[in-house]
Coordinates of C-alpha atoms and ligand atoms in Angstrom, one line a residue:
X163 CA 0.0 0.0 0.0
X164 CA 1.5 3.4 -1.1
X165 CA 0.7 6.5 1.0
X166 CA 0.6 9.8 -1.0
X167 CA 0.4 13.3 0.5
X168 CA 0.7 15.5 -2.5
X169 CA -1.9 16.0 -5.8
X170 CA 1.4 15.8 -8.3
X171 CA 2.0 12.5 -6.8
X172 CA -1.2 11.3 -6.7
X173 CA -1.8 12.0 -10.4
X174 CA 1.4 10.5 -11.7
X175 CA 0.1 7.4 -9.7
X176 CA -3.6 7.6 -11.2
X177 CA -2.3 7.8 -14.7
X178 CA -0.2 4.7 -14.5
X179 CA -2.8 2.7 -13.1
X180 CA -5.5 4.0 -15.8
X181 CA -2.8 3.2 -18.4
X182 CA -3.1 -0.1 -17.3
X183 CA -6.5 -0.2 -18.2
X184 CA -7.9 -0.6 -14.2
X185 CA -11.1 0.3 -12.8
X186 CA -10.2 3.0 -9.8
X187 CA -12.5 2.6 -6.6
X188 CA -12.7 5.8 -4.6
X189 CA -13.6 6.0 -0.7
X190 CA -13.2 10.0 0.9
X191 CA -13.0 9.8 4.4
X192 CA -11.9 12.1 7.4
X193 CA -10.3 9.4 8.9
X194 CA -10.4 7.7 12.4
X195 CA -12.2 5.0 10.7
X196 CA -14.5 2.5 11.6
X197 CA -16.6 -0.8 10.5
X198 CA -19.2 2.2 8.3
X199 CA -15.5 3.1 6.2
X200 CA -14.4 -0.6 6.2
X201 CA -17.8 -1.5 4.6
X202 CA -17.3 1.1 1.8
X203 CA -13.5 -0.4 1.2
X204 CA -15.0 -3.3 0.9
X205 CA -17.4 -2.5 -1.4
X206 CA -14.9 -0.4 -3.5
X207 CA -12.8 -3.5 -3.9
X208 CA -15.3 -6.2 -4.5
X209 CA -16.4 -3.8 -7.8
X210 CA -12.9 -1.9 -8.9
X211 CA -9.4 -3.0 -9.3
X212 CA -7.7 -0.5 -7.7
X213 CA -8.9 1.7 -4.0
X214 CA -8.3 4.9 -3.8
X215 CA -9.1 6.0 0.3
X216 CA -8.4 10.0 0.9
X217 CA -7.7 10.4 4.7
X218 CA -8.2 14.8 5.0
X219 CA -10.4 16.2 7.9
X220 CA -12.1 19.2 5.4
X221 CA -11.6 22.6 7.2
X222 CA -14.4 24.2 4.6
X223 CA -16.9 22.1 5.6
X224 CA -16.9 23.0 9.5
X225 CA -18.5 26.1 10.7
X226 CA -16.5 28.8 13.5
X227 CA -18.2 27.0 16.1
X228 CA -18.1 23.5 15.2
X229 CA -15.4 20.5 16.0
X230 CA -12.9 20.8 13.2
X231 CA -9.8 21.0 15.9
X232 CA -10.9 18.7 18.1
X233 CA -12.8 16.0 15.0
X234 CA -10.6 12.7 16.1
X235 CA -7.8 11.7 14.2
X236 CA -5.4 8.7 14.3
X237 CA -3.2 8.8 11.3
X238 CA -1.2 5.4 12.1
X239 CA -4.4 3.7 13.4
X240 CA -6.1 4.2 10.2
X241 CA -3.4 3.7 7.8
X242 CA -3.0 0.0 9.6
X243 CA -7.0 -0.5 8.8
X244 CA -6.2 1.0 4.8
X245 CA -3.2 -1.7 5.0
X246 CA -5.3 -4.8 6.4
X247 CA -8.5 -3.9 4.3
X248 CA -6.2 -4.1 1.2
X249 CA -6.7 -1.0 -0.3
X250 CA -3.6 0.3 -2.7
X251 CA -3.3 3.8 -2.0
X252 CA -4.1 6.3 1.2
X253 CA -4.2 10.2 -0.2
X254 CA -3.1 12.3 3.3
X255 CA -2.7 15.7 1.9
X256 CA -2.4 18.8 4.5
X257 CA -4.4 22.2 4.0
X258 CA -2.4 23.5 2.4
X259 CA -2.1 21.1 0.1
X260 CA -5.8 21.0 -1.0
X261 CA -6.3 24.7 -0.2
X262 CA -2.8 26.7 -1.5
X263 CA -3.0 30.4 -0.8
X264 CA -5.2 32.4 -3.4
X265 CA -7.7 29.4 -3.0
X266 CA -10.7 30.8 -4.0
X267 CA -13.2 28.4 -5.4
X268 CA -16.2 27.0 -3.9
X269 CA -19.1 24.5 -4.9
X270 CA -23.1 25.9 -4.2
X271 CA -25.6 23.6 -4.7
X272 CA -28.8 24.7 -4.6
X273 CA -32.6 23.8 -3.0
X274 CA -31.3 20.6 -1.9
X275 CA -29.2 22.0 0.5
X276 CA -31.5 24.5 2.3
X277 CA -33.6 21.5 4.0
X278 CA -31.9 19.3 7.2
X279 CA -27.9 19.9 7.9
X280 CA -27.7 22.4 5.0
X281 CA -30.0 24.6 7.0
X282 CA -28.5 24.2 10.4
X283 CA -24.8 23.7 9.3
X284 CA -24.6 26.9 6.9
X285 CA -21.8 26.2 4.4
X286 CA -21.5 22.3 4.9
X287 CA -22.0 21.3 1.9
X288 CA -20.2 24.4 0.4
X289 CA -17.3 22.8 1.7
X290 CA -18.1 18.8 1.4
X291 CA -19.0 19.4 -2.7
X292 CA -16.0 21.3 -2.7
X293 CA -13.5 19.1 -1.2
X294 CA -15.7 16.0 -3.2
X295 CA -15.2 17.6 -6.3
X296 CA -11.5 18.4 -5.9
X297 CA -11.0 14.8 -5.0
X298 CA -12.7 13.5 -7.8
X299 CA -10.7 15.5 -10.2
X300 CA -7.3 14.5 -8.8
X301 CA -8.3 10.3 -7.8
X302 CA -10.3 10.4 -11.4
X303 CA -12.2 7.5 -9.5
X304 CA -14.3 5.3 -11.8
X305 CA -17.0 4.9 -9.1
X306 CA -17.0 6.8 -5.4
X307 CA -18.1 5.3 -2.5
X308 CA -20.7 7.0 0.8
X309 CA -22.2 6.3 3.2
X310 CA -26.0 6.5 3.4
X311 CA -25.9 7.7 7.1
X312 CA -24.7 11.0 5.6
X313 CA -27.6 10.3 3.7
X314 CA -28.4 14.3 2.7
X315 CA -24.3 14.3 1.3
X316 CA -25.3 11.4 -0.7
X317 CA -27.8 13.4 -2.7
X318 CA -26.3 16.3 -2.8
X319 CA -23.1 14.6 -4.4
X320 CA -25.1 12.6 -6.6
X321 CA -26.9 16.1 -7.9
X322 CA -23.3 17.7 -8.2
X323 CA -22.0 14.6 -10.0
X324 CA -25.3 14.5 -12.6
X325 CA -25.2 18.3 -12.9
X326 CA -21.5 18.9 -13.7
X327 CA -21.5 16.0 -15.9
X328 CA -18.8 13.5 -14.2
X329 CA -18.2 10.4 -15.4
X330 CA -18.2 9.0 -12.2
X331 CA -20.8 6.6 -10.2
X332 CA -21.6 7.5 -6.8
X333 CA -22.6 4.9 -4.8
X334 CA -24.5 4.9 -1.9
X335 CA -23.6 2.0 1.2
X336 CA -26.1 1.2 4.0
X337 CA -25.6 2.3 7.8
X338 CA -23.3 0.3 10.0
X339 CA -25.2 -0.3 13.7
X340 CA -23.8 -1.1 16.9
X341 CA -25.5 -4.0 18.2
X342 CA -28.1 -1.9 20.2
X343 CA -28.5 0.4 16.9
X344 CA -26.6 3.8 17.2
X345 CA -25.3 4.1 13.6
X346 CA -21.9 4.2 13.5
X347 CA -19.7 7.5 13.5
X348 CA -16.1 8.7 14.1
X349 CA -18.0 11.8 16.4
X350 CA -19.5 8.6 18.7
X351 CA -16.0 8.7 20.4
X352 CA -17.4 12.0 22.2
X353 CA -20.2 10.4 24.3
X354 CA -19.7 9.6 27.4
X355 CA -21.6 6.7 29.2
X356 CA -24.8 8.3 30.0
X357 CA -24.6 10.4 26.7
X358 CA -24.3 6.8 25.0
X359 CA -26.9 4.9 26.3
X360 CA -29.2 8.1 25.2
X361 CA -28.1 8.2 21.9
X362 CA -30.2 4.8 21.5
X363 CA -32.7 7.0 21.3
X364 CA -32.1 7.9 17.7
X365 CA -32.4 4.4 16.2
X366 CA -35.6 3.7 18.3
X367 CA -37.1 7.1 16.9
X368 CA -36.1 5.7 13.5
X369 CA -38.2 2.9 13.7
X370 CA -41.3 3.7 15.7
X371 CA -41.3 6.3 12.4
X372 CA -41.3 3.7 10.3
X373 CA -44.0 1.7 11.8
X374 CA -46.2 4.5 12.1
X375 CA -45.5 5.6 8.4
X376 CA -46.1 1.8 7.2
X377 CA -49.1 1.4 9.2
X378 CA -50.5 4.5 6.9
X379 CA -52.9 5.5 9.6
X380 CA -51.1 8.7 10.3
X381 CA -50.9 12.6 8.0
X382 CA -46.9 13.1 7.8
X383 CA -47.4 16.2 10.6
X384 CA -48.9 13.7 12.9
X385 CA -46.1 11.1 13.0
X386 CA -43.3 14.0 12.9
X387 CA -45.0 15.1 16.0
X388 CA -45.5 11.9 17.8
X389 CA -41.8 11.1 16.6
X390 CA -40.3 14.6 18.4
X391 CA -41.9 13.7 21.5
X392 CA -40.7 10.2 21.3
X393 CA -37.2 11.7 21.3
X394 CA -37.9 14.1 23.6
X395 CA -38.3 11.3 26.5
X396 CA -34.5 11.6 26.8
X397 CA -34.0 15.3 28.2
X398 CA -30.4 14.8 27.8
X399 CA -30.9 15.0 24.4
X400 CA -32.0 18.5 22.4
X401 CA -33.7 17.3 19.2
X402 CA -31.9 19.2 16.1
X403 CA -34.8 18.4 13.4
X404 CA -36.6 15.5 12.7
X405 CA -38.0 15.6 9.3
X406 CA -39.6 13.4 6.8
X407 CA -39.1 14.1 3.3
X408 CA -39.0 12.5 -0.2
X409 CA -35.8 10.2 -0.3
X410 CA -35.0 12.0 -3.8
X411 CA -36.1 15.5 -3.6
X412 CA -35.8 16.1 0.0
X413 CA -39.2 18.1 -0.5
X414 CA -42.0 17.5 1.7
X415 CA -44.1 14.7 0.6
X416 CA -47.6 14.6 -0.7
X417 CA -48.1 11.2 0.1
X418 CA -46.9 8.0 2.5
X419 CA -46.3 6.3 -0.9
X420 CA -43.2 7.9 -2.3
X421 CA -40.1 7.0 -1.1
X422 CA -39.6 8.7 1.8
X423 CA -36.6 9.3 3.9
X424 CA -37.1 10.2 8.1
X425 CA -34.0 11.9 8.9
X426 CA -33.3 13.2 12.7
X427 CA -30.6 15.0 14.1
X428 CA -29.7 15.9 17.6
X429 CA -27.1 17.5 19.9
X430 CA -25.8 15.4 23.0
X431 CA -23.7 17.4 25.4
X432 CA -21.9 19.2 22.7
X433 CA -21.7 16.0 20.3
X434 CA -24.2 15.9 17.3
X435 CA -25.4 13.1 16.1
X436 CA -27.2 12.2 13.0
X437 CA -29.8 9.1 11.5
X438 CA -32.0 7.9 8.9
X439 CA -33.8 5.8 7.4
X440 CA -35.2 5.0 3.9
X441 CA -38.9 3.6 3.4
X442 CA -40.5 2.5 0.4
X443 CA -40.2 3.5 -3.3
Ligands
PAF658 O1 -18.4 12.0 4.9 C1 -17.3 12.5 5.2 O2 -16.5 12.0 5.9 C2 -16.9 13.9 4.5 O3 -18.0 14.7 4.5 C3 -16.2 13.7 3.2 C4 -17.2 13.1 2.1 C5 -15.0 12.8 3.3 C6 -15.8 15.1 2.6 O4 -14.9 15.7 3.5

């Protein structure tokens, strides 16, 4: 396994292999990765010849007041998982690497991101479709790999992907669970016991949602409602949003029958945690 750290590199290295004729598998990751990442490596190198991970916590993508200096990293850690899940090559650029001074280039995309984190992370996804679309231009990946528990990023790279005409496939992998259902995530390192045991909560909301929305008894309002409440049983615990929307649009539904997508969000202590779920379509 080769470990890269600058773009020239990386592109003399992409070249050969495409030269070659090989499929390139790409997984981006901010590192301190767990079973969710190993799933997508896995994926990556069951369909493509050659894996591409990126390893670069993405300044743009934080806000002032968010956890970019503290986000958990473990360089060596993670470069042993890259190494053991055989993948062929770890990009580790710094900053300054991926953001030179004079950098002055940035990625909107629109409607899709005012709903969910877009709204209460302004200038997330300015900086994930930015850094996604700077990686995709240096790796040259045939197909790109993401998790669905980002599940909002997943759309809103598939837009950016369809819209500025890459050649590229994004796919989307499911959630990875603990065994009692908290969906896996590098920020999970922040909870403390009681803060743990809470964040159950999440999953549970997840599926008394989708109970109530298969049991079709219930408008869309009503279940939201009876959902926030639900969550709201654990006062540790300050409910972000909890939203139900059409899986593709992310516009409100007009009906239980379109593929819908409940999507919470909440803040424990000063850790935020995110969830979904897909039903129907
Ligand atoms: O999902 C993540 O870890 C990040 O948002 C990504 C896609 C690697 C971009 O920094």
């Amino acid at each position: 396994m080769k470990e890269i750290k600058t773009i020239s590199a990386i592109k003399e290295e992409v070249k050969e292999i495409k030269d070659k004729g090989k499929t390139i598998g790409f997984v981006p990751t901010m590192g301190f990765l767990h079973e969710g990442h190993r799933s997508l490596i896995k994926k990556a190198k069951e369909s493509c010849e050659y894996v591409v991970v990126s390893i670069f916590v993405n300044p743009t993508q934080f806000g002032p007041q968010e956890d970019y200096e503290i986000y958990p990293r473990d360089l060596d850690r993670d470069l042993k998982i890259c190494e053991e899940d055989g993948v062929d090559l770890v990009f580790t650029p710094l900053v300054k690497e991926m953001y030179p001074k004079g950098y002055n280039t940035f990625l909107n995309i629109e409607k899709i991101t005012d709903v969910l984190c877009g709204a209460k992370r302004p200038g997330h996804f300015r900086g994930v479709a930015t850094v996604v679309a700077k990686f995709l231009n240096i790796v040259k990946p045939n197909v790109a790999f993401f998790g669905e528990k980002d599940y909002q990023q997943l759309i809103v790279i598939k837009r950016m992907v369809e819209d500025l005409n890459m050649d590229i496939d994004i796919i989307g992998c499911p959630i990875i669970r603990e065994d009692d259902g908290l969906a896996k995530s590098s920020r999970n390192k922040y909870l403390d016991e009681e803060q743990r045991k809470a964040a159950t909560i999440l999953y549970d909301t997840l599926q008394k949602g989708e109970k109530l929305i298969r049991d079709n008894i219930y408008s869309i309002p009503d279940i939201k409602e009876s959902l926030k409440k639900h969550m709201a049983t654990k006062s540790i615990l300050e409910i972000d949003y909890v939203e139900i929307l059409n899986a593709n649009t992310l516009e409100p539904p007009k009906s239980l029958d379109e593929k819908l997508v409940i999507a919470l969000a909440a803040k424990i202590g000063e850790t935020r945690l995110i969830d979904n779920c897909i039903i129907g379509g």
